[in-house]
Coordinates of C-alpha atoms and ligand atoms in Angstrom, one line a residue:
M12 CA 82.4 -65.1 -177.0
E13 CA 79.3 -63.8 -175.3
K14 CA 78.0 -66.2 -172.6
T15 CA 74.3 -67.1 -173.0
Y16 CA 74.2 -70.0 -170.5
L17 CA 75.0 -70.1 -166.8
D18 CA 75.2 -73.2 -164.6
I19 CA 75.7 -72.4 -160.9
L20 CA 75.3 -73.9 -157.5
K21 CA 71.8 -73.0 -156.3
P22 CA 71.9 -69.6 -154.6
D23 CA 70.9 -68.8 -151.0
D24 CA 69.2 -65.7 -149.7
W25 CA 70.9 -64.7 -146.4
H26 CA 68.3 -62.0 -145.5
V27 CA 64.6 -62.2 -146.4
H28 CA 61.3 -61.1 -144.9
L29 CA 58.6 -63.7 -145.5
R30 CA 55.9 -62.2 -143.2
E31 CA 52.9 -64.4 -142.2
G32 CA 49.5 -65.5 -143.3
D33 CA 48.4 -64.6 -146.9
I34 CA 51.5 -62.6 -147.7
L35 CA 53.7 -65.4 -146.6
S36 CA 51.9 -67.9 -148.9
R37 CA 52.1 -65.4 -151.8
V38 CA 55.8 -64.5 -151.5
L39 CA 57.3 -67.8 -150.3
P40 CA 57.2 -69.6 -153.7
F41 CA 59.5 -67.0 -155.1
T42 CA 62.0 -67.8 -152.4
Y43 CA 61.8 -71.6 -152.5
N44 CA 61.8 -71.6 -156.3
N45 CA 64.9 -69.4 -156.7
F46 CA 67.0 -70.3 -153.6
G47 CA 68.2 -73.4 -151.9
S48 CA 67.8 -71.8 -148.5
A49 CA 67.1 -68.5 -146.9
L50 CA 67.7 -66.7 -143.6
V51 CA 64.3 -65.6 -142.4
M52 CA 64.0 -62.3 -140.5
P53 CA 62.1 -62.2 -137.2
N54 CA 60.4 -58.7 -137.4
L55 CA 56.9 -60.0 -137.5
D56 CA 54.0 -58.0 -136.0
N57 CA 54.7 -60.1 -133.0
P58 CA 58.5 -60.4 -133.2
V59 CA 60.1 -63.8 -133.0
T60 CA 61.8 -63.2 -129.7
N61 CA 62.4 -66.8 -128.5
I62 CA 63.1 -70.3 -129.7
S63 CA 59.6 -71.5 -129.2
L64 CA 58.2 -68.7 -131.5
A65 CA 60.9 -69.4 -134.1
E66 CA 59.9 -73.0 -134.1
T67 CA 56.2 -72.1 -134.6
Y68 CA 57.1 -69.8 -137.4
Y69 CA 59.4 -72.4 -139.0
A70 CA 56.6 -74.9 -139.0
E71 CA 54.2 -72.4 -140.6
I72 CA 56.8 -71.9 -143.4
C73 CA 57.6 -75.6 -143.8
R74 CA 53.9 -76.5 -144.2
Q75 CA 53.8 -74.4 -147.4
I76 CA 56.9 -75.9 -149.1
P77 CA 55.7 -78.5 -151.6
K78 CA 57.1 -82.0 -151.4
G79 CA 59.9 -82.4 -154.0
I80 CA 61.2 -78.9 -153.5
K81 CA 64.5 -78.8 -151.7
F82 CA 64.5 -75.6 -149.6
T83 CA 65.7 -75.0 -146.1
P84 CA 64.5 -72.0 -144.1
H85 CA 67.1 -70.8 -141.5
M86 CA 65.6 -68.9 -138.7
T87 CA 66.6 -65.9 -136.6
L88 CA 65.7 -64.6 -133.2
Y89 CA 64.9 -60.9 -132.5
L90 CA 67.3 -59.6 -129.8
T91 CA 65.4 -58.2 -126.8
N92 CA 65.5 -58.2 -123.1
Y93 CA 63.6 -61.5 -123.1
L94 CA 66.7 -63.4 -124.3
N95 CA 69.0 -64.8 -121.7
K96 CA 72.2 -66.8 -121.6
D97 CA 70.5 -70.2 -121.4
E98 CA 68.4 -69.5 -124.5
I99 CA 71.6 -68.4 -126.3
K100 CA 73.3 -71.7 -125.4
R101 CA 70.3 -73.5 -126.7
V102 CA 70.4 -71.5 -130.0
S103 CA 74.0 -72.6 -130.4
N104 CA 72.9 -76.2 -130.6
H105 CA 69.7 -75.6 -132.5
Q106 CA 69.2 -77.3 -135.8
Y107 CA 67.9 -74.4 -137.8
I108 CA 68.1 -71.1 -135.8
K109 CA 71.2 -69.6 -137.2
A110 CA 71.5 -66.0 -135.9
I111 CA 70.2 -63.4 -133.5
K112 CA 69.1 -60.2 -135.1
M113 CA 69.7 -56.8 -133.5
Y114 CA 67.4 -54.0 -134.6
P115 CA 67.9 -50.5 -133.1
K116 CA 64.6 -49.4 -131.8
G117 CA 62.7 -47.5 -134.5
A118 CA 65.2 -48.2 -137.4
T119 CA 62.7 -49.9 -139.7
T120 CA 59.5 -51.9 -140.0
N121 CA 58.4 -53.6 -136.8
S122 CA 61.5 -52.4 -134.9
D123 CA 59.6 -51.0 -131.8
S124 CA 60.9 -54.0 -129.8
G125 CA 64.4 -53.1 -130.9
I126 CA 67.2 -52.0 -128.6
S127 CA 67.9 -48.5 -127.3
N128 CA 71.1 -49.0 -125.4
V129 CA 73.6 -51.5 -126.9
I130 CA 75.7 -51.7 -123.7
E131 CA 72.9 -53.4 -121.8
F132 CA 73.2 -56.3 -124.2
Y133 CA 77.0 -56.8 -123.7
P134 CA 76.4 -59.8 -121.4
L135 CA 74.4 -61.4 -124.1
F136 CA 77.1 -60.6 -126.7
E137 CA 79.5 -62.3 -124.4
A138 CA 77.4 -65.4 -124.3
M139 CA 77.0 -65.4 -128.1
E140 CA 80.8 -65.0 -128.5
K141 CA 81.4 -67.9 -126.1
N142 CA 78.8 -70.2 -127.7
E143 CA 79.6 -69.2 -131.3
V144 CA 76.2 -67.7 -132.0
I145 CA 76.1 -65.3 -134.9
L146 CA 74.9 -61.7 -134.4
S147 CA 73.1 -60.2 -137.4
I148 CA 72.9 -56.4 -137.2
H149 CA 70.7 -53.7 -138.7
G150 CA 73.5 -51.1 -138.7
E151 CA 71.9 -47.7 -138.2
V152 CA 71.6 -45.3 -135.4
T153 CA 68.1 -43.9 -134.9
D154 CA 69.1 -40.7 -133.2
E155 CA 66.9 -38.0 -134.8
N156 CA 69.8 -35.6 -134.7
V157 CA 71.7 -37.8 -137.2
D158 CA 70.9 -37.2 -140.8
V159 CA 69.2 -40.3 -142.4
F160 CA 71.9 -40.7 -145.0
E161 CA 74.6 -40.8 -142.3
R162 CA 72.9 -43.4 -140.0
E163 CA 75.0 -46.3 -141.1
K164 CA 78.3 -44.4 -141.0
I165 CA 77.6 -43.1 -137.5
F166 CA 76.5 -46.6 -136.3
I167 CA 79.8 -48.0 -137.5
E168 CA 81.8 -45.3 -135.7
R169 CA 79.8 -45.1 -132.5
V170 CA 78.4 -48.6 -131.9
L171 CA 79.9 -51.3 -134.1
T172 CA 83.5 -50.3 -133.5
K173 CA 83.0 -50.7 -129.8
V174 CA 81.2 -54.0 -130.1
I175 CA 84.0 -55.6 -132.2
N176 CA 86.6 -54.2 -129.9
N177 CA 84.9 -55.7 -126.8
F178 CA 84.0 -59.0 -128.5
P179 CA 86.7 -59.7 -131.0
N180 CA 85.6 -63.3 -131.5
L181 CA 81.9 -62.6 -131.9
R182 CA 80.9 -63.4 -135.4
I183 CA 78.9 -60.6 -136.9
V184 CA 77.0 -60.0 -140.1
L185 CA 76.4 -56.3 -140.9
E186 CA 73.2 -56.6 -142.9
H187 CA 72.3 -54.8 -146.1
I188 CA 75.4 -52.5 -146.2
T189 CA 74.9 -49.4 -148.2
S190 CA 78.1 -47.4 -148.3
A191 CA 81.7 -47.2 -149.3
D192 CA 82.5 -46.7 -145.6
A193 CA 80.8 -50.0 -144.7
V194 CA 82.7 -51.8 -147.4
R195 CA 86.0 -50.5 -146.1
F196 CA 85.1 -51.4 -142.5
I197 CA 84.1 -54.9 -143.4
K198 CA 87.3 -55.5 -145.4
K199 CA 89.4 -54.3 -142.5
H200 CA 88.1 -56.3 -139.6
K201 CA 88.0 -60.0 -139.0
N202 CA 85.0 -62.0 -137.8
I203 CA 82.6 -59.6 -139.6
S204 CA 81.0 -60.1 -143.0
A205 CA 78.2 -58.3 -144.8
T206 CA 75.1 -59.0 -146.9
I207 CA 74.4 -56.8 -149.8
T208 CA 70.9 -56.4 -151.4
N209 CA 69.9 -56.2 -155.1
H210 CA 68.6 -52.7 -154.6
H211 CA 71.7 -51.2 -153.0
L212 CA 73.7 -52.7 -155.9
M213 CA 71.4 -51.4 -158.6
V214 CA 69.8 -48.0 -157.6
N215 CA 71.0 -44.9 -155.9
R216 CA 69.4 -42.0 -154.1
N217 CA 69.3 -39.8 -157.3
I218 CA 67.3 -42.4 -159.0
M219 CA 64.9 -42.5 -156.0
L220 CA 64.6 -38.7 -155.7
S221 CA 65.8 -36.6 -158.5
K222 CA 63.1 -37.0 -161.2
G223 CA 60.0 -37.3 -158.9
I224 CA 59.9 -39.4 -155.8
R225 CA 60.0 -43.2 -156.3
P226 CA 58.4 -44.9 -153.2
D227 CA 59.2 -48.3 -154.7
F228 CA 62.8 -47.7 -154.1
Y229 CA 62.4 -46.5 -150.5
C230 CA 64.0 -48.9 -148.0
A231 CA 66.0 -48.9 -144.8
P232 CA 68.9 -48.2 -144.7
I233 CA 68.1 -45.6 -147.4
L234 CA 69.8 -45.7 -150.8
K235 CA 73.1 -43.8 -150.9
T236 CA 75.1 -42.1 -153.6
E237 CA 76.4 -43.5 -156.9
H238 CA 79.9 -43.6 -155.4
D239 CA 78.6 -45.8 -152.6
R240 CA 76.7 -48.0 -155.0
L241 CA 79.8 -48.6 -157.1
A242 CA 81.8 -49.5 -154.0
L243 CA 79.1 -52.1 -153.2
V244 CA 79.3 -53.4 -156.8
Q245 CA 83.1 -53.7 -156.5
A246 CA 82.7 -55.7 -153.3
A247 CA 80.2 -58.1 -154.7
I248 CA 81.9 -58.7 -158.0
S249 CA 85.3 -59.1 -156.4
G250 CA 84.3 -62.5 -155.1
N251 CA 85.7 -61.5 -151.6
C252 CA 84.3 -64.1 -149.2
K253 CA 83.2 -61.4 -146.7
F254 CA 80.4 -60.3 -149.0
F255 CA 77.3 -62.3 -149.9
L256 CA 73.7 -61.9 -151.1
G257 CA 70.9 -61.0 -148.7
T258 CA 68.1 -59.6 -150.8
D259 CA 66.3 -58.0 -147.9
S260 CA 63.2 -58.7 -150.0
A261 CA 60.5 -57.0 -147.9
P262 CA 57.0 -57.1 -149.2
H263 CA 54.6 -54.3 -148.5
V264 CA 51.3 -53.7 -150.5
N265 CA 51.6 -50.8 -152.9
S266 CA 49.0 -48.8 -151.1
K267 CA 51.2 -48.7 -148.0
K268 CA 54.3 -47.7 -150.0
I269 CA 52.6 -45.1 -152.3
A270 CA 51.2 -43.1 -149.4
A271 CA 51.7 -39.8 -147.6
C272 CA 53.9 -41.7 -145.2
G273 CA 55.1 -44.7 -147.2
C274 CA 56.9 -47.6 -145.5
A275 CA 60.4 -48.9 -146.2
G276 CA 60.9 -52.2 -148.0
I277 CA 61.4 -53.5 -151.5
F278 CA 60.0 -56.8 -152.7
S279 CA 62.8 -58.3 -154.8
S280 CA 62.9 -62.1 -154.6
P281 CA 61.1 -62.9 -157.9
L282 CA 63.7 -61.3 -160.2
A283 CA 66.7 -61.2 -157.8
I284 CA 68.9 -63.7 -159.5
P285 CA 68.3 -62.7 -163.2
L286 CA 69.0 -59.1 -162.3
L287 CA 72.2 -60.0 -160.5
I288 CA 73.4 -62.1 -163.4
Q289 CA 72.8 -59.2 -165.7
L290 CA 74.6 -56.8 -163.3
F291 CA 77.7 -59.1 -163.0
E292 CA 77.6 -59.6 -166.8
E293 CA 77.7 -55.9 -167.4
H294 CA 80.7 -55.7 -165.1
G295 CA 82.5 -58.6 -166.9
S296 CA 82.4 -60.6 -163.7
L297 CA 80.1 -63.5 -164.3
S298 CA 82.9 -65.9 -163.2
N299 CA 82.5 -64.5 -159.6
I300 CA 78.7 -64.6 -159.3
E301 CA 78.6 -68.1 -157.8
K302 CA 80.8 -66.8 -154.9
F303 CA 78.5 -63.9 -154.1
I304 CA 75.2 -65.7 -154.4
S305 CA 76.0 -69.4 -153.6
K306 CA 79.3 -69.9 -151.9
N307 CA 80.4 -67.1 -149.6
G308 CA 77.3 -67.1 -147.4
R309 CA 77.4 -70.8 -146.8
E310 CA 81.0 -70.6 -145.9
F311 CA 80.4 -67.9 -143.4
Y312 CA 77.5 -69.8 -141.8
G313 CA 79.6 -72.9 -141.7
M314 CA 77.4 -75.0 -144.0
K315 CA 78.5 -77.4 -146.7
Q316 CA 78.1 -76.2 -150.2
Q317 CA 74.8 -76.7 -152.0
E318 CA 74.5 -79.9 -154.1
E319 CA 71.8 -78.8 -156.4
R320 CA 72.7 -76.7 -159.4
V321 CA 70.5 -74.3 -161.5
Q322 CA 70.8 -73.0 -165.0
Y323 CA 70.0 -69.6 -166.4
I324 CA 69.9 -68.7 -170.1
K325 CA 70.2 -65.4 -171.9
K326 CA 67.5 -64.6 -174.5
S327 CA 68.2 -62.5 -177.6
K328 CA 65.2 -60.4 -176.8
S329 CA 64.3 -58.9 -173.4
I330 CA 61.9 -61.0 -171.5
N331 CA 58.5 -60.2 -170.1
T332 CA 58.9 -59.7 -166.4
I333 CA 56.5 -60.1 -163.5
K334 CA 55.4 -56.6 -162.4
N335 CA 53.3 -57.2 -159.3
I336 CA 52.0 -60.1 -157.2
E337 CA 48.4 -60.2 -155.9
T338 CA 47.6 -60.6 -152.2
I339 CA 44.4 -60.3 -150.2
E340 CA 45.5 -56.8 -149.1
G341 CA 46.4 -55.7 -152.6
K342 CA 49.2 -55.8 -155.1
I343 CA 52.9 -55.8 -154.2
A344 CA 55.3 -54.4 -156.8
V345 CA 58.3 -56.5 -157.9
F346 CA 61.7 -54.8 -157.9
N347 CA 63.1 -54.4 -161.4
P348 CA 65.1 -51.3 -162.1
F349 CA 66.4 -52.4 -165.5
K350 CA 64.8 -51.3 -168.7
D351 CA 65.5 -54.7 -170.3
L352 CA 66.2 -58.0 -168.7
Y353 CA 67.5 -60.9 -170.8
W354 CA 68.3 -63.7 -168.3
E355 CA 65.8 -66.2 -167.0
K356 CA 65.9 -69.6 -165.3
A357 CA 66.2 -72.4 -167.8
N358 CA 63.3 -74.5 -166.7
E359 CA 60.9 -71.5 -166.8
V360 CA 61.1 -71.4 -170.6
Ligands
DOR4 O1 63.5 -51.5 -146.0 C1 63.4 -52.4 -145.1 N1 62.3 -53.1 -144.9 N2 64.4 -52.5 -144.3 C2 64.4 -53.3 -143.2 O2 65.3 -53.4 -142.5 C3 63.1 -54.0 -142.9 C4 62.3 -54.2 -144.0 C5 60.8 -54.6 -143.7 O3 60.7 -55.5 -142.8 O4 59.9 -54.1 -144.4
ZN5 ZN1 65.6 -56.7 -143.6

């Protein structure tokens, strides 16, 4: 019989960009209403490069969570030369800083402080391995000689393989994987897991480019082929504990995306869970969705399972969906690639 009701452990978002100021206050409710916790990325205009900055940012976020909402922000530090072994040791005992994020310089939004030469950071990787601090990686090379669609593949071959060989016990998350190559790599190696976004599970580069250009689907790493998308879907619906949801929800006002030089990032947190439920349903895999969105990530980060549960219902007619949110700087489009969406959170009826 067709399932029209889903009761699951509250999901977590293991990769989200919340920004600051007005945008933070506009986007945060979609995260705290839909997720029990979220791992907040550090690529602010002034990157979160040390514990003190992460604590200030955490306080700014917490001030805006209404009483009665159970939501935990987990924080990250931006890997730069300013980090040292003592700070890494302090991260290992920190209550809510859960990972250190490595951005290759120039790979994406606010990555100017990113790294150019990975080998320089080996002493810090050694400290992270020793102190059991998780390394979260934006896995793309930024060499202009490498085709944009090959940047993840080449990163895995040239950089990541060396890192895992040198630091076999370093626990790594390869963020927002985009390709069949990445899925294969993650399955093959221990101590490395991966987040997958809604958009890489739901759209491909043809949808972005073949019938006119769709700036709303432009993100980093860039969307790949249908073959790659299907490999990601298989990884997500399999329930394999190495794969979990990180939306990479990354708000940019529409005027900055629909521009001669549009920026990368897709704002997806408002409809992320209903869209995923529908995707898993279409693949006959609703029984595994809880692993992908609620269990596998917590297991990797060594946290006990959520206690709260949430319910979703399937309507007989497609629902009216939110299209944009308003901010001081302008509208931000909400990711929804499906013609019709039938699922919604039970208490939103
Ligand atoms: O598309 C993206 N946008 N990818 C990232 O890695 C960063 C993000 C952003 O911050 O806008
Ligand atoms: Zn991101």
